[in-house]
Amino acid sequence: MSLVTPFAGHRLDRADPIRGDATRLADLMRPNARLLRLEGLIPRLGLDQRLQWDRLCDAPAGAEVVFLGLLEGEPLFAAAPTEGDPDPAYTRRETWAAIADLPADELALYGGARSLLDWHARHRFCANCGRPTVLAKGGWQRDCLACGAAHFPRTDPVTIMLVEHRGRVLLGRNARFPGRSYSALAGFVEPGETVEEAVAREVFEEAGVRVRDVSYIASQPWPFPSQLMIACHAYADDDALTLDAAELEDAQWFTRGQVIEAFEKGQESTSFVPPFPLAIAHHMLRWWLETNDG
Ligand SMILES: [Zn+2]
């Protein structure tokens, strides 16, 4: 079963050859070209609950403009805000409300644009020499004119894993999670690690469980601010838990029946409240139910 995750599935031609061709790019940047309508990083939707487009000449004076790509041959642009968004995703209720009903391809387009724009807003200075950097290649690079360093938009790999033991899955809750919400364990891949090694390390650090047979399920670009969620499945040899209290408030093994009940009853569930549908963990659990049909 292949899993298509929220924030995936944009229909843009990213048109890489145009990014580096100043003449072609300048030709596309006409005053009436389409500019994504944003307030800061929050999308401003129309009455049809779709993304809205202004004209490139409406961009704030002096704003850095990025080239998102071509949609059915038409160039799309977005202007970087003066400030990025350093706060965690779950604090952004206005953003969640705006994107909740976007069609899948527009959600993906917005997510990619958001990550890129936020990166520009928060990486205006060279990490090598500290001098200001300038936008390059249509916004897919920043150059330092002082030391010559080139900087590229971040994508930070994060493993998120369903660990299984004798028909039960391990889910945990962070103290910041609302109510009785539980989700799959997750953590950043560190330098020098494979995905499989990161899965095994994170599960052992957070829950004290050794895992084997790590396999890939699906991935998801997560634009708060720029993670690539890499969903994996693994088996545990033992179900004894030793929790890292700094990472997890609680973790438990849940049966297939409990996961089904959680999806059916949501907040009224007796076992736990499942992750919301925009999160890849939601789809991982549904995948697990479908591939382990009892
Ligand atoms: Zn520099």
Tab-separated table of C-alpha atoms in Angstrom, residues 119-263:
chain	number	residue	atom	x	y	z
A	119	TRP	CA	14.185	30.106	5.484
A	120	HIS	CA	14.839	33.359	3.639
A	121	ALA	CA	13.371	35.430	6.466
A	122	ARG	CA	15.557	33.726	9.079
A	123	HIS	CA	18.793	33.224	7.144
A	124	ARG	CA	19.654	36.687	5.931
A	125	PHE	CA	23.211	36.530	7.262
A	126	CYS	CA	26.114	34.320	6.272
A	127	ALA	CA	26.774	31.417	8.655
A	128	ASN	CA	30.421	31.539	7.590
A	129	CYS	CA	31.326	35.222	7.990
A	130	GLY	CA	28.258	36.929	9.454
A	131	ARG	CA	27.773	39.415	6.609
A	132	PRO	CA	24.383	39.898	4.879
A	133	THR	CA	23.519	37.416	2.125
A	134	VAL	CA	21.488	37.986	-1.051
A	135	LEU	CA	18.821	35.860	-2.695
A	136	ALA	CA	20.056	33.870	-5.724
A	137	LYS	CA	18.723	31.308	-8.230
A	138	GLY	CA	15.144	32.458	-7.969
A	139	GLY	CA	15.195	31.991	-4.204
A	140	TRP	CA	16.631	28.455	-4.063
A	141	GLN	CA	20.006	29.727	-2.837
A	142	ARG	CA	21.493	32.637	-0.893
A	143	ASP	CA	24.947	33.967	-1.725
A	144	CYS	CA	27.385	35.786	0.500
A	145	LEU	CA	29.058	38.487	-1.555
A	146	ALA	CA	31.680	39.045	1.150
A	147	CYS	CA	33.166	35.537	1.461
A	148	GLY	CA	31.662	33.757	-1.544
A	149	ALA	CA	29.771	31.102	0.448
A	150	ALA	CA	26.561	29.718	-1.058
A	151	HIS	CA	23.729	28.692	1.272
A	152	PHE	CA	20.843	26.366	0.410
A	153	PRO	CA	17.320	25.982	1.845
A	154	ARG	CA	17.208	23.572	4.775
A	155	THR	CA	15.434	20.240	4.820
A	156	ASP	CA	15.952	18.500	8.143
A	157	PRO	CA	15.376	14.719	8.143
A	158	VAL	CA	13.278	13.398	11.025
A	159	THR	CA	12.501	9.735	11.596
A	160	ILE	CA	9.061	8.856	12.927
A	161	MET	CA	8.385	5.246	13.738
A	162	LEU	CA	5.736	2.699	14.503
A	163	VAL	CA	7.357	0.134	16.751
A	164	GLU	CA	5.470	-3.141	16.959
A	165	HIS	CA	5.586	-5.983	19.473
A	166	ARG	CA	3.276	-8.980	19.211
A	167	GLY	CA	0.461	-7.101	17.512
A	168	ARG	CA	0.680	-3.931	19.581
A	169	VAL	CA	2.188	-0.544	18.632
A	170	LEU	CA	4.203	1.792	20.811
A	171	LEU	CA	2.901	5.379	21.032
A	172	GLY	CA	4.031	8.153	23.321
A	173	ARG	CA	2.968	11.531	24.514
A	174	ASN	CA	5.017	14.634	25.058
A	175	ALA	CA	3.988	16.872	27.959
A	176	ARG	CA	3.079	19.563	25.389
A	177	PHE	CA	0.504	17.329	23.661
A	178	PRO	CA	-3.121	18.284	24.345
A	179	GLY	CA	-5.387	16.010	26.373
A	180	ARG	CA	-4.808	12.280	25.967
A	181	SER	CA	-3.103	12.579	22.575
A	182	TYR	CA	-0.537	9.928	21.699
A	183	SER	CA	1.613	9.723	18.590
A	184	ALA	CA	4.470	7.797	17.042
A	185	LEU	CA	7.933	8.424	18.516
A	186	ALA	CA	10.080	10.741	16.393
A	187	GLY	CA	13.454	12.430	16.332
A	188	PHE	CA	15.985	14.201	14.121
A	189	VAL	CA	18.525	12.177	12.189
A	190	GLU	CA	21.971	13.101	13.473
A	191	PRO	CA	25.163	13.593	11.421
A	192	GLY	CA	26.787	10.263	10.636
A	193	GLU	CA	23.600	8.205	10.933
A	194	THR	CA	21.487	6.194	8.535
A	195	VAL	CA	17.710	6.374	8.795
A	196	GLU	CA	17.682	2.871	10.298
A	197	GLU	CA	20.283	3.827	12.910
A	198	ALA	CA	18.366	6.998	13.816
A	199	VAL	CA	15.178	4.971	14.336
A	200	ALA	CA	16.942	2.490	16.610
A	201	ARG	CA	18.717	5.213	18.608
A	202	GLU	CA	15.618	7.375	19.109
A	203	VAL	CA	13.444	4.476	20.258
A	204	PHE	CA	16.105	3.306	22.688
A	205	GLU	CA	16.762	6.839	24.014
A	206	GLU	CA	13.106	7.711	24.484
A	207	ALA	CA	11.586	4.374	25.493
A	208	GLY	CA	14.478	2.020	26.319
A	209	VAL	CA	13.378	-0.453	23.646
A	210	ARG	CA	15.736	-2.224	21.210
A	211	VAL	CA	14.325	-2.558	17.690
A	212	ARG	CA	15.161	-4.632	14.586
A	213	ASP	CA	14.028	-4.979	10.966
A	214	VAL	CA	13.483	-1.253	10.365
A	215	SER	CA	11.587	-0.656	7.120
A	216	TYR	CA	10.499	2.447	5.261
A	217	ILE	CA	6.799	3.321	4.939
A	218	ALA	CA	6.491	6.828	3.450
A	219	SER	CA	7.753	10.398	3.781
A	220	GLN	CA	6.183	13.802	4.248
A	221	PRO	CA	7.480	17.337	3.816
A	222	TRP	CA	6.486	19.126	7.033
A	223	PRO	CA	6.745	22.905	6.647
A	224	PHE	CA	6.982	23.926	10.335
A	225	PRO	CA	9.597	24.933	9.509
A	226	SER	CA	11.343	22.484	7.175
A	227	GLN	CA	11.365	18.840	8.243
A	228	LEU	CA	11.255	15.817	5.991
A	229	MET	CA	9.350	13.248	8.048
A	230	ILE	CA	10.580	9.727	7.248
A	231	ALA	CA	8.045	7.182	8.422
A	232	CYS	CA	9.367	3.747	9.373
A	233	HIS	CA	8.170	0.523	10.923
A	234	ALA	CA	10.265	-1.590	13.271
A	235	TYR	CA	9.847	-4.623	15.517
A	236	ALA	CA	10.752	-4.683	19.198
A	237	ASP	CA	12.093	-7.841	20.825
A	238	ASP	CA	10.818	-6.891	24.248
A	239	ASP	CA	7.967	-4.696	25.496
A	240	ALA	CA	9.576	-3.428	28.716
A	241	LEU	CA	9.697	0.399	28.656
A	242	THR	CA	12.209	2.754	30.282
A	243	LEU	CA	11.016	6.266	29.503
A	244	ASP	CA	13.159	9.363	29.120
A	245	ALA	CA	11.102	11.822	31.157
A	246	ALA	CA	12.620	14.791	29.340
A	247	GLU	CA	11.216	13.513	26.029
A	248	LEU	CA	8.066	11.620	26.982
A	249	GLU	CA	5.428	12.106	29.637
A	250	ASP	CA	4.116	8.628	28.896
A	251	ALA	CA	4.355	5.805	26.354
A	252	GLN	CA	2.221	2.705	26.029
A	253	TRP	CA	1.643	-0.306	23.815
A	254	PHE	CA	-1.766	-0.170	22.137
A	255	THR	CA	-3.644	-3.058	20.580
A	256	ARG	CA	-5.191	-3.034	17.151
A	257	GLY	CA	-8.604	-2.808	18.807
A	258	GLN	CA	-7.569	0.253	20.797
A	259	VAL	CA	-6.236	1.995	17.676
A	260	ILE	CA	-9.482	1.261	15.821
A	261	GLU	CA	-11.490	2.614	18.743
A	262	ALA	CA	-9.306	5.734	18.901
A	263	PHE	CA	-10.031	6.523	15.251
